Structure formats: C-alpha cells, structure tokens
Amino acid sequence: MTDAARRIGDLREQLRLHNYRYHVLDDPIIADGEYDALFRELQALEAARPELADPASPTQRVGAEPTPQFAEVVHPRPMLSLGNAFNEGELAAWRNRAAGLLERDDFDLVCEPKIDGLAIALTYEAGRLAQAATRGDGSRGEDVTLNVRTIKSVPLALQSPEGAPPRMEVRGEVYFPRDAFRRLNEEREANGEPPFANPRNAAAGSLRQLDPRVTAGRSLAIWVYQLGWAEGAETPPTHYETLEWLRELGFRVNLQEIERFASLEGAAAYCEKWERERDAKNYQTDGVVVKIDRLDYQRHLGFVGREPRWAVARKFPAEQAVTRLTAIGVNVGRTGALNPYAMLDPVQVSGVTVRQATLHNEDDIRRKDVRVGDYVIVERAGEVIPQVVGPVLERRTGDETPFEMPSVCPSCGSPVARDEGAAAHRCVNAACPAQRYERVRHFASRAAMDIEGLGEKLVAQLLGAAIIRDLPDLYDLTKERLAGLERMGEKSAANLAAAIAASKSRSVPAILSGLGVLHVGAETADLLARRFGNVRRLMDAGQEELEAVPGVGPIVAAAIAAHFANAGNRDIVDRLAQAGVEAIDAEPPADAGGTGDLPQSFTGKRFVVTGRMEGFTRSQAEAFIKERGGQVSGSVSKKTNFVVAGEEAGSKRDDAERLGVPIISEEQLTAFAESGEAPDVPIAGALL
Ligand code: IVH
C-alpha cells in the first residue's frame, strides 16, 4: 500500500469516528476547524488518486446527478403504523389486552419520544449503506438513497463493519431540527421564497427533492428507533438492548430520552413528563411510543391489520385549534411582495394566544379555499408564525366571502404586479412607504448592518416624520438631530449615533445582505463577497460573471444583475459609499476571486459536466472548472467547448455527439487544468 492510500484509509477512519462522536454521541472530541482540515486533506488526496474512490468515504455524501424520478422499493417486511391511546385509560387498556394475550403481567415497557417526521428504512450490506426507502403505503416506498446519503447523522459505513450483520435494515424517523428549520425559513423569506409551514413539511419536501444537492443544503437529521431485520447475525433479545447495540454500530439512537419501565405507572408518568417538556426539544414530537421490551413477547403478540399489538402511540393533543377568521389583512414586504395574513378571534394554541396567522399568498388561500368568516384550523408548529391549515367546511353558513388580492398596494396605492410564474403579488413602487420601512428595518437588523437601537418603532418614526427617506439618509443622522426626536433621550441618541457610525465598517456580506437583493441571503452574500471582494465589483459584474461564482445559479445571477441595473438601486450604493460605508469600495483582499494561485487554464471555455465521476462529485467538478476560469452550463449547445462525461452519461453525451462537441474524460480535464493545453479529441459528430 502506498503512503497516500494508507493516509486516505486513516483519514476516512478518523472522520468516521468524529462523525459518530458528533452526530450520534453528541460528544465531539475535536474542534470544527480541525475536522474541516482533516476533511479537506482527504478531499485533496482523493482528488489526486481517483482510483482509490469509495462511495462510503465521508467526502461522498453529496454530488449525485438529479434523478428523473424515484424508483419503487418493495419493503421485505411491511412498515406498519401504530394504534393510538389518547389518555391514560386507553394506555392501560392497551397494556391489559397485551397482558391477557401473554398470560402474564410482569413485562417491561420501553417509552420513546414519537418523532414527527418521516419513516425511513435503511438497508446496510457488509456494513455499508446500500439503500434508503420511504415508508410509502407500508408495502412499497420510494428509493431516496441519494438524498438520505446527504444526512450527516446517517452513517455511510458502520462503526465496525466486521461486527455488523452481512445484511440488515434499520428504521427511523428523518426530521428537520427546529433550529435549522427556523434558519431555513428565515433564509427563504429573505430570498422572497415562501416559508415551509412546519418542520415536518420541510423534511418531506427536502427528502423528495430530485436533486440531492438541494437536500444536502437542508440539515436533516435522523433518530433510529427499530431494527427492521438482520440476516446472518445474532441480535439482542430485547428492544432496549437492540437500541443500545444499534447505537454501538453507529446509528443515532435517542437513548438519552428512551427509558424502560417495569410498571404501567412509570410509563404513564413518562408520557406526562414528555408532554410538558416537548416544546423545549430541538425536534417535534406528537406523542410517546410505548413498546413491550421483550422481542419474543412482541412476536407472540403480532399484529391486527397494520398495527402491532406490542406497541402503541400515546398521542398528545395537536398544536392546533379552531377559531373564526374575521378578516384578511395584507402586509407589504421589503421587496414589495404583498403578504396576506389572517386576523383571528383570539385562541389558545399549545399554551399561546394566537390572534394572527400567515396565509402566504393568494394561491395558498385559493388552494385551501379559505374565506373571510370561516372557522379555520390554526397550527403552531416549530415556533414559527402560526399557520392557517384550512377551513372547517362543516361550519360554513354561506355568508363567508372569498378573498380578492387588492389591485393597488395597501400602503401607497400604486398598481400591483404579478411576476410571471411567481406566486407573489408585488407593489412596483420602490418608493412605497411600506417597502421603505421594511428595507430600513432589514438593513439595520442583526443579520445585516447590525445597528443596535434602531428598532421597528424608531424606523417607523424616522420615516413617518420624513427625517429619513431611504437607507443612505441614516448616515446623516447626528447625535443632535436624534436627540431632538420625541421620546429620545440624550444618552440613547449618543448610543444610536455611535452604532450607526460603527456600522460603516461592516463586512461585504453584511452590506450585501442589507441591500435586500432578491434571492441574496446570508449564504449567497458570503459566496459573492469571497468572489468579488467589495460591493462595487459585484455591482458592475454582468450576469455571466455572476453565474460563474460557484453556488450561484442563473436565477440568482439574474436577480442580482437586475437589481444593480436599476438606477435607483445603484444610487443607493453610491450614496452609502459617500456616507463612508467602507467595504463598498474597499481594496479587495488578495485572495478575492476565490482562485488563489490556480492557473486559469479554462478561461473562455464553456463546459458541461455529466455522468458519474470517480474523483469528483458533480459540484466539485463544476467548482474545479470555475475556479480555473471556465464556465459551466447545464445543457449542451453549439457554444459548448467540452462535455466532461463520466460513467452512465446520458442525453447530454448524445447531444454532444449530435452537435459535434468534443467529449472528454475526467482525466483529460485534470490534465488540461495542469498543462493548460486543451485535449486533442476526435469529434464524434464530425465523422457523420
Ligand atoms: S415504532 C410497527 N418508534 O410513527 C410500527 N415509530 O404512527 C413501529 N415514529 O411509521 C413504529 N417515532 O414513522 C416507532 N420511536 C418511534 C417512533 C415511531 C416516530 C413513527 C413511525 C411510524 C409512525 C407510526
């Protein structure tokens, strides 16, 4: 074995262990930075030695091509559902029935949080993840392996593949952690996209993405709760010990919360405690699953229909309530989007009084057929703004009125436009007071310029009194002028003036986020900042140059280009620069452009990447090209210079042949990068 091969093996082993410590044991033993360094070292070695590629390597979670659709999977053992117990009496009745059938009363119960996500079956062969399937109808599900591979708490290889059964299936629940869900929705709203209603919908939507790269960006997680089946190995005799064994194998099992009880009273107390504490957890639960511990007892009890007799779901009341929708109001967002919301008769939903709930957009209202005057179901989930789930049709009287989106902006009276293909209606007047208010508020927010003390009320006051009209005017606010405002003390005025002055030295990503360009949230702002180094260079970049930034697609590039094509928007940046916001025209750092010392071998060349490669994922290959000055597009045209084709390259390879575009291998691509000499390949189509 060569040194490189040994080091690759060693790094994979180390990273696997650190993943396990972090995701399964929740007890990391190295810092994130050290992990990243090991990860990058492995990536570099693997890129240099494509023949040593391994799909179970920690670097290989993402990067498969989008699939046209999910294949069907037949579950070797059906995935069942659970009967419900809505109170302690029903729980006792369930246990009594089991005791009668077992003809004994001395069995242990295991209590587990019932995770509100999506059931998944993971098949491992020789200790490696071979397949992941959704529950589907219980007998047949969908093959979502490529997406599930991107979930970091799903092991690609088990801790001790030698100790694992040759073939086994585990079952668990994939879910969206609440904190990650909140971040996702914030980002989506910042980008002008509709937020997900709750973590469960977000998890379902993320898992059913045809492009695994989207799933990879979504921070899903798993709790494994059951062994489906195992072949060729002895397995523990009880459920609880099976869970312990699964955790040793490397699966994320919620043992911190799972408890075993000898009595029904213990189990019932556990359920009560969970109901009180469930809001504080980072995952949503809709109950507790109570299971009989001994697996031989489970087998003896068997099933009725699709429900096991050996387990029951002690369900909690939903985080839902019914109330009357008295009116639909419309807010104007910072990009001019008109956001309808429901005004409700106050109602308690899981301990909180709800008076308003979001309705997203007109399509959403139509789809749900929500009318003013309806009784509606309101849901509070994952600590987001409450949602209107839908009307209670049985309670309709006929006096309800359907909602019409206003044709003029409720704030400024300007006409409302609807972007083609988009759900949102928009006020087209950039000077609209409501938009200005949202823009200034967003600019001052912590995620952007972080101007402490410039809160909602003050923004409204400043705009209302025409002391400021837009973002740059903030920098004309002196301590004296602020002190002259109603309800403003000397001290607060001085603090605010200092905070405004301090914001002049915010970073490029902070300014970019603050400008409120459609689709540019924190993550995209970071990518752009790294590439362009200051705001001015970004503002002057064309669509093509923007698209060349790894991670920036055509839609986002077009939105940025359109934003800065607008004279008013350019004027705002100019005035911010004049006011002293430094990073607009700052000297870009030496490494801006993101290319370091890499030779720009691909300058002026257009590539299309297709098929499965050995040393790269597709996004790595695209980044490799872009970092060396090349352009990457999604489809083959006459303008394409090279198609880089891996295994099983499909229609794009055919297109290249038809159009006479040279097809090169991944080795030819790397050789081209190093030598700067374009590979000399016969053009397939030229012979025809
Ligand atoms: S055990 C025979 N344990 O609940 C079914 N299920 O309503 C055994 N679920 O499809 C399921 N957390 O997706 C079990 N700790 C847990 C669970 C759990 C969530 C889900 C699972 C199942 C559904 C049944």
XYZ file of C-alpha atoms and ligand atoms in Angstrom:
712
model
C 0.000 0.000 0.000
C 1.318 3.445 -0.863
C 1.612 6.198 1.713
C -1.243 8.080 0.073
C -3.514 5.045 0.171
C -2.681 4.474 3.833
C -3.306 8.116 4.693
C -6.634 8.073 2.828
C -7.739 4.997 4.791
C -6.592 6.559 8.018
C -8.384 9.856 7.340
C -11.620 8.096 6.431
C -11.466 6.125 9.664
C -10.771 9.263 11.726
C -13.530 11.285 10.066
C -15.988 8.449 10.530
C -15.157 8.336 14.224
C -15.538 12.107 14.561
C -18.871 11.995 12.747
C -20.011 9.342 15.193
C -18.828 11.336 18.201
C -20.527 14.462 16.909
C -23.797 13.224 15.435
C -24.518 10.053 17.383
C -22.898 10.543 20.781
C -23.276 14.320 20.732
C -19.812 14.447 22.275
C -17.224 15.714 19.788
C -13.564 15.381 20.714
C -12.091 17.797 18.182
C -12.891 21.359 17.150
C -14.844 22.052 13.946
C -11.760 23.630 12.408
C -9.676 20.511 12.967
C -12.426 18.382 11.453
C -12.554 20.652 8.414
C -8.789 20.411 7.999
C -8.899 16.586 8.023
C -11.843 16.656 5.630
C -10.063 18.918 3.184
C -6.907 16.843 3.358
C -8.931 13.757 2.463
C -10.698 15.581 -0.366
C -7.385 16.672 -1.834
C -5.848 13.198 -1.602
C -8.928 11.610 -3.128
C -8.949 14.104 -5.983
C -5.323 13.227 -6.702
C -5.976 9.474 -6.519
C -9.314 8.883 -8.252
C -8.607 5.135 -8.421
C -8.999 4.987 -4.616
C -12.529 6.402 -4.645
C -15.021 4.837 -2.238
C -18.717 5.730 -2.145
C -18.721 5.189 1.638
C -15.985 7.792 2.149
C -17.080 10.683 4.403
C -16.438 13.043 1.470
C -19.004 11.299 -0.736
C -22.291 12.391 0.764
C -23.361 14.838 -1.909
C -22.990 15.203 -5.582
C -25.122 12.769 -7.444
C -26.926 13.974 -10.547
C -30.601 14.829 -10.216
C -32.794 11.788 -10.824
C -35.784 11.971 -13.164
C -37.956 10.204 -10.585
C -37.679 7.907 -7.581
C -37.625 4.171 -8.167
C -40.101 1.974 -6.329
C -38.874 -0.176 -3.463
C -40.740 -3.191 -2.106
C -40.235 -3.492 1.656
C -39.170 -7.058 2.537
C -41.160 -6.581 5.744
C -44.008 -4.089 5.654
C -43.608 -0.808 7.509
C -46.554 -0.625 9.845
C -48.393 2.093 11.646
C -49.363 2.386 15.303
C -52.622 2.348 17.198
C -53.326 5.383 19.349
C -54.025 5.902 23.035
C -55.343 9.387 23.726
C -55.318 9.186 27.534
C -54.035 7.122 30.406
C -57.106 4.916 30.410
C -56.564 3.913 26.794
C -52.908 3.228 27.553
C -53.930 0.951 30.444
C -56.456 -0.823 28.199
C -53.732 -1.493 25.626
C -51.439 -2.965 28.252
C -54.211 -5.102 29.754
C -55.023 -6.603 26.387
C -51.351 -7.489 25.894
C -51.148 -8.956 29.407
C -54.207 -11.118 28.681
C -52.724 -12.478 25.483
C -49.325 -13.086 27.071
C -50.991 -14.585 30.130
C -48.638 -12.648 32.361
C -48.303 -9.271 33.940
C -44.597 -8.884 34.576
C -43.234 -7.406 31.339
C -41.165 -4.267 30.832
C -42.263 -1.325 28.699
C -39.956 0.937 26.729
C -41.042 4.547 26.246
C -39.710 6.650 23.399
C -40.492 10.082 22.013
C -42.648 9.746 18.894
C -40.766 11.861 16.402
C -42.929 13.810 13.965
C -41.020 13.323 10.738
C -40.914 10.697 8.001
C -40.299 6.999 8.429
C -37.265 5.677 6.570
C -35.881 2.161 6.100
C -32.092 1.964 5.760
C -30.552 -1.211 4.341
C -26.901 -1.955 5.091
C -24.853 -4.552 3.252
C -21.443 -5.519 4.603
C -21.686 -2.574 6.958
C -22.322 -0.001 4.260
C -25.452 1.935 3.424
C -26.961 0.236 0.382
C -30.465 1.685 0.206
C -32.810 4.146 1.867
C -36.539 3.944 1.229
C -39.565 5.912 2.352
C -42.480 4.170 4.011
C -44.865 4.819 1.103
C -48.023 2.777 1.622
C -46.158 0.480 4.012
C -45.562 -2.234 1.415
C -43.895 -0.135 -1.271
C -41.940 3.038 -0.822
C -39.586 5.181 -2.851
C -35.846 4.858 -3.223
C -34.403 8.051 -1.725
C -30.876 6.715 -1.164
C -29.084 9.624 -2.819
C -30.914 12.140 -0.654
C -30.558 10.189 2.566
C -26.800 9.854 1.989
C -26.563 13.624 2.488
C -27.939 13.377 6.069
C -24.871 13.562 8.255
C -26.315 11.519 11.107
C -26.967 8.588 8.742
C -23.771 6.515 8.733
C -22.486 5.616 5.257
C -20.354 2.912 6.878
C -20.914 1.356 10.294
C -18.527 1.631 13.216
C -17.246 -1.913 12.985
C -18.327 -3.298 9.623
C -16.886 -6.680 10.706
C -19.210 -6.809 13.719
C -22.279 -5.807 11.715
C -24.631 -8.384 10.185
C -23.907 -9.026 6.478
C -27.323 -7.578 5.680
C -29.624 -5.614 7.904
C -32.343 -2.991 7.813
C -32.926 -0.341 10.448
C -35.873 2.006 10.658
C -36.036 5.514 11.927
C -37.555 8.916 11.542
C -35.980 11.623 9.403
C -36.827 15.072 10.735
C -35.948 18.733 10.475
C -34.315 20.048 13.671
C -36.219 23.105 14.910
C -33.228 25.461 14.947
C -32.244 24.508 11.403
C -35.867 24.848 10.334
C -36.050 28.356 11.723
C -32.854 29.298 9.855
C -34.158 27.758 6.635
C -37.383 29.744 6.791
C -35.547 32.964 7.620
C -33.316 32.414 4.626
C -36.291 31.588 2.400
C -38.155 34.709 3.441
C -35.014 36.792 2.919
C -34.860 35.331 -0.593
C -38.504 36.068 -1.270
C -39.454 32.354 -1.230
C -42.495 31.050 0.670
C -41.595 29.549 4.063
C -42.418 25.946 4.934
C -45.480 25.528 7.154
C -43.763 23.301 9.732
C -40.646 21.173 10.206
C -42.419 18.041 9.074
C -43.428 19.544 5.718
C -39.924 20.897 5.312
C -38.481 17.427 5.978
C -40.872 15.810 3.499
C -40.160 18.452 0.871
C -36.422 18.119 1.359
C -36.398 14.343 1.164
C -38.426 14.285 -2.015
C -36.056 16.548 -3.930
C -34.921 15.089 -7.219
C -31.629 16.949 -6.870
C -29.678 15.617 -3.853
C -27.650 18.828 -3.724
C -30.783 20.613 -2.541
C -31.329 18.006 0.176
C -27.690 18.348 1.206
C -28.267 22.019 1.979
C -31.146 21.198 4.299
C -29.650 19.961 7.636
C -31.984 16.982 8.059
C -31.323 14.520 10.878
C -32.442 11.037 11.879
C -33.432 9.154 15.034
C -33.250 5.393 14.556
C -35.959 3.583 16.547
C -36.097 -0.017 15.369
C -34.268 -2.927 13.816
C -36.253 -3.931 10.721
C -34.475 -7.249 10.154
C -30.964 -8.696 10.200
C -29.509 -11.622 8.303
C -26.619 -13.804 9.356
C -26.051 -12.428 12.836
C -27.311 -12.889 16.335
C -29.289 -9.942 17.642
C -30.217 -8.968 21.210
C -33.330 -10.435 22.875
C -34.975 -7.156 23.883
C -35.882 -3.927 22.121
C -33.904 -1.786 24.562
C -30.734 -3.819 24.142
C -31.248 -3.752 20.383
C -31.276 0.042 20.532
C -28.032 0.010 22.535
C -26.486 -2.354 20.018
C -27.611 -0.173 17.100
C -26.010 2.820 18.732
C -22.739 0.941 19.079
C -22.914 0.096 15.394
C -23.021 3.836 14.677
C -26.716 4.688 14.441
C -28.156 7.781 16.051
C -30.495 6.424 18.728
C -32.228 8.713 21.207
C -31.085 6.738 24.267
C -30.792 9.873 26.322
C -34.586 10.118 26.293
C -35.658 6.484 25.911
C -36.497 4.737 29.177
C -37.502 1.268 30.298
C -40.183 0.726 32.976
C -41.380 -2.284 34.922
C -44.806 -0.747 35.609
C -47.556 0.982 33.694
C -47.425 3.839 36.208
C -43.795 4.528 35.307
C -44.669 4.632 31.626
C -47.685 6.878 32.226
C -45.573 9.317 34.254
C -43.001 9.372 31.451
C -45.762 10.353 28.969
C -46.940 13.185 31.201
C -43.438 14.500 31.661
C -42.859 14.417 27.899
C -45.994 16.322 27.167
C -44.800 19.101 29.473
C -41.256 19.176 28.154
C -41.688 18.538 24.480
C -41.649 22.189 23.388
C -38.106 22.563 24.716
C -36.657 19.853 22.451
C -34.987 20.545 19.160
C -37.324 18.132 17.348
C -41.090 17.941 17.050
C -42.925 15.087 18.706
C -46.579 14.157 18.548
C -46.588 11.614 21.335
C -44.735 8.830 23.089
C -44.408 5.315 21.641
C -44.787 2.654 24.314
C -43.366 -0.757 23.316
C -43.168 -4.118 25.007
C -39.480 -4.743 25.568
C -39.009 -8.467 25.033
C -38.872 -9.351 21.357
C -40.191 -12.888 21.909
C -43.277 -11.318 23.530
C -43.556 -8.953 20.574
C -43.536 -11.911 18.168
C -46.135 -13.710 20.254
C -48.451 -10.674 20.217
C -48.142 -10.000 16.492
C -50.413 -7.613 14.597
C -54.004 -6.694 13.954
C -54.261 -5.301 10.448
C -51.424 -2.825 10.086
C -50.971 -2.169 13.789
C -48.768 -4.154 16.148
C -50.305 -5.286 19.429
C -46.906 -4.845 21.101
C -46.704 -1.068 20.713
C -48.999 1.920 20.978
C -48.718 5.654 20.374
C -49.745 7.705 23.403
C -50.748 10.775 21.399
C -50.529 14.382 22.590
C -53.140 16.946 21.638
C -52.124 18.586 18.375
C -50.657 22.055 18.345
C -53.857 23.063 16.568
C -57.065 24.896 17.394
C -60.217 26.087 15.627
C -61.251 29.740 15.569
C -63.019 32.275 13.374
C -61.186 34.197 10.701
C -62.597 37.709 10.927
C -60.629 39.451 8.182
C -57.683 39.099 5.836
C -55.094 41.862 6.002
C -52.227 42.488 3.593
C -48.654 43.455 4.540
C -46.084 44.808 2.106
C -42.627 43.233 2.415
C -39.295 44.858 1.688
C -39.155 43.621 -1.888
C -42.727 44.796 -2.387
C -44.306 41.347 -2.011
C -47.889 41.524 -0.744
C -48.300 39.081 2.133
C -51.848 38.274 3.193
C -52.473 37.312 6.820
C -55.488 36.144 8.762
C -56.950 38.129 11.626
C -58.484 35.708 14.085
C -60.687 35.613 17.127
C -58.040 35.064 19.828
C -57.465 31.374 20.534
C -55.086 29.286 22.662
C -52.791 27.000 20.671
C -50.473 24.852 22.793
C -50.344 27.457 25.519
C -50.028 30.640 23.451
C -52.731 33.116 22.455
C -52.895 33.448 18.692
C -54.553 36.467 17.040
C -52.973 36.419 13.608
C -51.737 33.726 11.265
C -49.967 33.818 7.937
C -51.665 32.922 4.685
C -48.547 33.270 2.451
C -50.080 34.337 -0.863
C -53.190 34.334 -2.976
C -52.564 30.880 -4.459
C -52.273 29.463 -0.983
C -55.601 30.995 0.017
C -57.268 29.667 -3.145
C -55.767 26.215 -2.724
C -57.007 25.986 0.844
C -60.268 27.728 -0.081
C -60.112 29.959 2.988
C -62.815 32.654 3.131
C -63.409 35.597 5.430
C -65.869 34.478 8.117
C -64.747 30.826 8.007
C -63.930 28.772 11.055
C -60.352 27.731 10.391
C -57.836 25.285 11.825
C -54.796 27.129 13.138
C -51.498 25.384 13.758
C -48.454 26.434 15.714
C -45.514 24.260 14.887
C -41.786 24.608 15.203
C -42.089 28.033 16.778
C -42.922 29.736 13.500
C -45.673 32.224 12.916
C -48.958 30.328 13.221
C -50.421 28.947 10.022
C -53.970 28.618 8.773
C -54.233 24.936 7.858
C -57.661 25.201 6.241
C -61.364 25.938 6.763
C -63.774 23.757 8.721
C -66.211 23.193 5.868
C -68.957 21.749 8.085
C -69.256 25.087 9.840
C -69.801 27.177 6.717
C -73.032 29.175 6.624
C -72.785 30.611 3.115
C -72.142 34.116 4.411
C -68.372 33.792 4.001
C -66.629 35.951 1.411
C -63.774 34.773 -0.814
C -60.611 36.864 -0.684
C -59.505 39.104 -3.533
C -55.947 40.358 -3.677
C -56.043 44.172 -3.821
C -55.146 45.558 -7.233
C -53.363 48.504 -5.659
C -50.781 48.498 -2.882
C -52.480 48.889 0.513
C -49.630 51.144 1.606
C -49.055 53.539 -1.303
C -51.884 52.919 -3.749
C -49.552 52.056 -6.658
C -50.600 49.305 -9.046
C -49.794 45.745 -8.072
C -47.985 43.428 -10.499
C -47.621 39.689 -10.503
C -44.278 38.254 -11.630
C -44.745 35.678 -14.307
C -44.812 32.194 -12.829
C -44.437 33.514 -9.287
C -46.963 33.228 -6.502
C -46.390 36.663 -5.017
C -48.040 39.920 -5.994
C -45.740 42.896 -5.793
C -46.063 46.617 -5.321
C -43.905 48.028 -8.119
C -43.248 51.374 -6.469
C -39.740 51.241 -4.987
C -40.542 54.413 -3.049
C -43.564 52.753 -1.374
C -43.505 53.678 2.331
C -44.156 50.109 3.453
C -41.279 48.830 1.351
C -39.027 51.581 2.592
C -39.898 50.717 6.146
C -39.111 47.024 5.635
C -35.914 47.889 3.750
C -34.566 50.115 6.502
C -35.573 47.649 9.189
C -33.851 44.813 7.338
C -30.736 46.928 6.697
C -30.426 47.718 10.405
C -31.149 44.146 11.546
C -28.647 41.884 13.214
C -28.311 39.708 10.117
C -27.187 42.764 8.114
C -25.635 46.048 9.338
C -26.492 45.314 12.970
C -27.326 48.858 14.085
C -28.210 48.421 17.740
C -31.008 50.650 18.975
C -32.574 51.171 15.564
C -35.705 49.139 16.195
C -39.058 48.904 14.428
C -40.713 51.812 16.201
C -37.841 54.172 15.584
C -37.630 53.240 11.905
C -41.352 53.973 11.558
C -40.920 57.252 13.417
C -37.968 58.396 11.272
C -39.722 57.548 8.016
C -43.066 58.890 9.205
C -41.602 62.286 10.039
C -39.634 62.266 6.748
C -36.371 62.574 8.689
C -35.033 59.785 6.527
C -36.370 58.623 3.181
C -34.060 55.721 2.444
C -31.015 53.781 3.614
C -28.237 56.336 2.993
C -30.088 59.028 4.960
C -29.361 57.032 8.113
C -25.779 58.237 7.914
C -26.875 61.886 8.066
C -28.399 61.341 11.496
C -26.257 63.152 14.016
C -26.472 62.812 17.767
C -28.076 66.277 17.909
C -30.756 65.519 15.347
C -31.596 62.240 17.053
C -31.793 63.896 20.466
C -34.427 66.238 19.057
C -36.782 63.309 18.387
C -39.793 62.633 20.531
C -39.200 60.012 23.249
C -35.431 60.042 22.660
C -33.011 60.787 25.495
C -29.522 62.267 25.133
C -27.871 59.008 26.061
C -29.879 56.875 23.626
C -29.247 59.415 20.882
C -25.500 59.246 21.515
C -25.547 55.437 21.576
C -27.530 55.216 18.381
C -25.310 57.715 16.591
C -22.306 55.641 17.647
C -23.981 52.421 16.453
C -24.749 53.989 13.079
C -21.148 55.187 12.755
C -19.844 51.732 13.730
C -21.938 50.105 11.007
C -19.858 51.898 8.376
C -17.152 49.315 8.870
C -19.382 46.255 8.385
C -18.181 43.483 6.071
C -19.096 42.977 2.422
C -21.558 40.117 3.149
C -23.314 42.252 5.784
C -23.774 45.092 3.292
C -24.913 42.710 0.563
C -27.487 41.129 2.864
C -28.551 44.581 3.994
C -29.239 45.839 0.483
C -32.051 43.318 0.249
C -31.368 41.980 -3.229
C -33.972 39.361 -4.142
C -32.596 35.807 -3.512
C -29.453 37.075 -1.752
C -29.489 35.729 1.801
C -26.525 35.334 4.146
C -25.098 32.287 2.414
C -25.163 33.730 -1.100
C -23.814 37.042 0.213
C -20.812 35.147 1.582
C -20.112 33.440 -1.725
C -20.362 36.722 -3.605
C -18.169 38.548 -1.122
C -15.471 35.928 -1.430
C -15.510 36.236 -5.181
C -15.727 39.989 -5.653
C -14.047 41.335 -2.527
C -16.066 44.562 -2.471
C -19.566 45.689 -3.350
C -18.584 47.837 -6.323
C -17.051 44.965 -8.264
C -20.145 42.881 -7.696
C -22.382 45.743 -8.752
C -20.514 46.068 -12.040
C -20.424 42.325 -12.756
C -22.544 41.008 -15.587
C -24.881 38.049 -15.474
C -22.241 35.666 -16.862
C -19.634 36.676 -14.353
C -22.153 36.227 -11.560
C -23.163 32.805 -12.794
C -19.519 31.774 -12.782
C -19.464 32.031 -8.988
C -19.666 28.508 -7.540
C -23.006 28.189 -5.783
C -24.723 30.949 -7.763
C -27.215 29.751 -10.343
C -28.844 31.593 -13.259
C -31.931 32.749 -11.336
C -29.932 34.319 -8.533
C -27.432 35.813 -11.002
C -30.295 37.354 -12.985
C -31.855 38.814 -9.837
C -28.562 40.437 -8.818
C -27.917 41.797 -12.299
C -31.465 43.184 -12.459
C -31.124 44.794 -9.049
C -27.984 46.663 -9.993
C -29.256 47.540 -13.453
C -31.765 49.770 -11.673
C -30.509 53.360 -11.407
C -32.235 53.933 -8.065
C -30.523 50.906 -6.533
C -27.119 51.985 -7.865
C -27.715 55.418 -6.454
C -28.321 53.931 -3.003
C -24.961 52.143 -3.132
C -23.201 55.305 -4.337
C -24.691 57.333 -1.534
C -23.786 54.708 1.055
C -20.213 54.824 -0.231
C -20.160 58.621 0.009
C -21.508 58.357 3.547
C -18.472 56.272 4.416
C -19.649 52.647 4.275
C -16.159 51.349 3.731
C -16.445 47.899 2.196
C -18.264 49.204 -0.875
C -15.045 50.390 -2.490
C -12.545 48.645 -0.231
C -9.386 47.222 -1.732
C -10.371 43.585 -2.368
C -8.300 41.144 -0.318
C -5.533 39.404 -2.239
C -7.463 36.153 -2.447
C -10.697 37.678 -3.765
C -11.718 35.970 -6.909
C -11.509 32.771 -4.935
C -8.904 31.310 -7.226
C -5.738 31.706 -5.172
C -2.788 30.784 -7.324
C -4.651 28.381 -9.538
C -3.706 28.543 -13.204
C -6.591 29.974 -15.217
C -6.338 27.240 -17.821
C -10.014 27.246 -18.730
C -10.506 30.956 -19.369
C -13.025 31.490 -22.152
C -14.065 27.828 -22.294
C -17.570 26.541 -21.693
C -18.076 23.128 -20.161
C -20.973 20.804 -19.476
C -20.432 18.129 -16.836
C -22.409 14.897 -16.952
C -22.367 11.342 -15.625
C -20.825 9.799 -12.549
C -17.145 10.508 -11.989
C -14.548 8.789 -9.882
C -12.622 11.598 -8.265
C -15.215 14.357 -8.229
C -18.793 14.845 -7.349
C -20.522 16.880 -9.996
C -20.489 20.050 -7.955
C -16.808 19.560 -7.183
C -16.100 19.198 -10.901
C -18.052 22.376 -11.601
C -16.185 24.275 -8.895
C -12.883 22.876 -10.254
C -13.706 24.351 -13.670
C -14.975 27.688 -12.424
C -12.001 28.197 -10.115
C -9.768 27.858 -13.155
C -11.616 30.480 -15.136
C -14.007 28.241 -17.079
C -17.774 28.473 -17.393
C -20.207 25.684 -16.693
C -23.645 25.343 -18.184
C -26.428 22.888 -17.638
C -27.128 21.923 -21.232
C -25.090 21.291 -24.352
C -25.241 23.814 -27.179
C -23.055 24.715 -30.130
C -21.286 27.190 -27.858
C -20.149 24.413 -25.531
C -16.414 23.756 -25.894
C -16.216 20.490 -23.930
C -18.537 17.944 -22.414
C -16.896 16.192 -19.474
C -18.530 12.786 -19.379
C -18.301 10.224 -16.595
C -19.946 6.822 -16.276
C -23.526 6.482 -17.445
C -23.579 9.890 -19.077
C -26.960 10.033 -20.737
C -28.649 12.506 -23.029
C -26.004 15.203 -22.668
C -23.444 12.895 -24.174
C -25.846 12.223 -27.058
C -26.346 15.963 -27.504
C -22.572 16.459 -27.659
C -22.243 13.798 -30.334
C -25.085 15.281 -32.320
C -23.669 18.809 -32.155
C -20.061 17.766 -32.663
C -18.881 18.951 -29.261
C -15.670 17.260 -28.014
C -16.300 14.782 -25.190
C -13.507 14.493 -22.644
C -12.925 12.290 -19.631
C -12.283 13.442 -16.119
C -8.585 12.521 -16.512
C -8.398 14.707 -19.616
C -9.996 17.526 -17.666
C -7.415 17.372 -14.862
C -4.561 17.047 -17.377
C -5.935 20.103 -19.213
C -6.040 22.034 -15.922
C -2.419 21.239 -15.162
C -0.881 21.669 -18.588
C -3.131 24.438 -19.869
C -3.276 22.535 -23.152
C -6.698 21.603 -24.460
C -7.018 17.866 -25.033
C -6.939 16.795 -28.623
C -10.007 14.646 -29.069
C -11.663 13.410 -32.209
C -15.113 14.924 -32.515
C -17.629 12.122 -32.760
C -20.166 14.050 -34.784
C -17.586 15.323 -37.258
C -17.369 11.939 -38.891
C -21.042 11.921 -39.754
S -42.043 2.222 16.192
C -44.878 -1.039 13.896
N -40.952 4.279 17.317
O -44.666 6.673 13.948
C -44.525 0.398 13.840
N -42.322 4.663 15.425
O -47.504 6.050 13.694
C -43.345 0.628 14.716
N -42.459 7.001 14.751
O -44.437 4.920 10.938
C -43.001 2.038 14.760
N -41.155 7.803 16.323
O -42.697 6.683 11.384
C -41.745 3.848 16.331
N -39.882 5.992 18.431
C -40.669 5.567 17.443
C -41.235 6.461 16.505
C -42.055 5.969 15.511
C -41.889 8.104 15.267
C -43.357 6.984 13.580
C -43.001 5.958 12.559
C -44.232 5.153 12.294
C -45.286 6.035 12.846
C -46.459 5.224 13.307
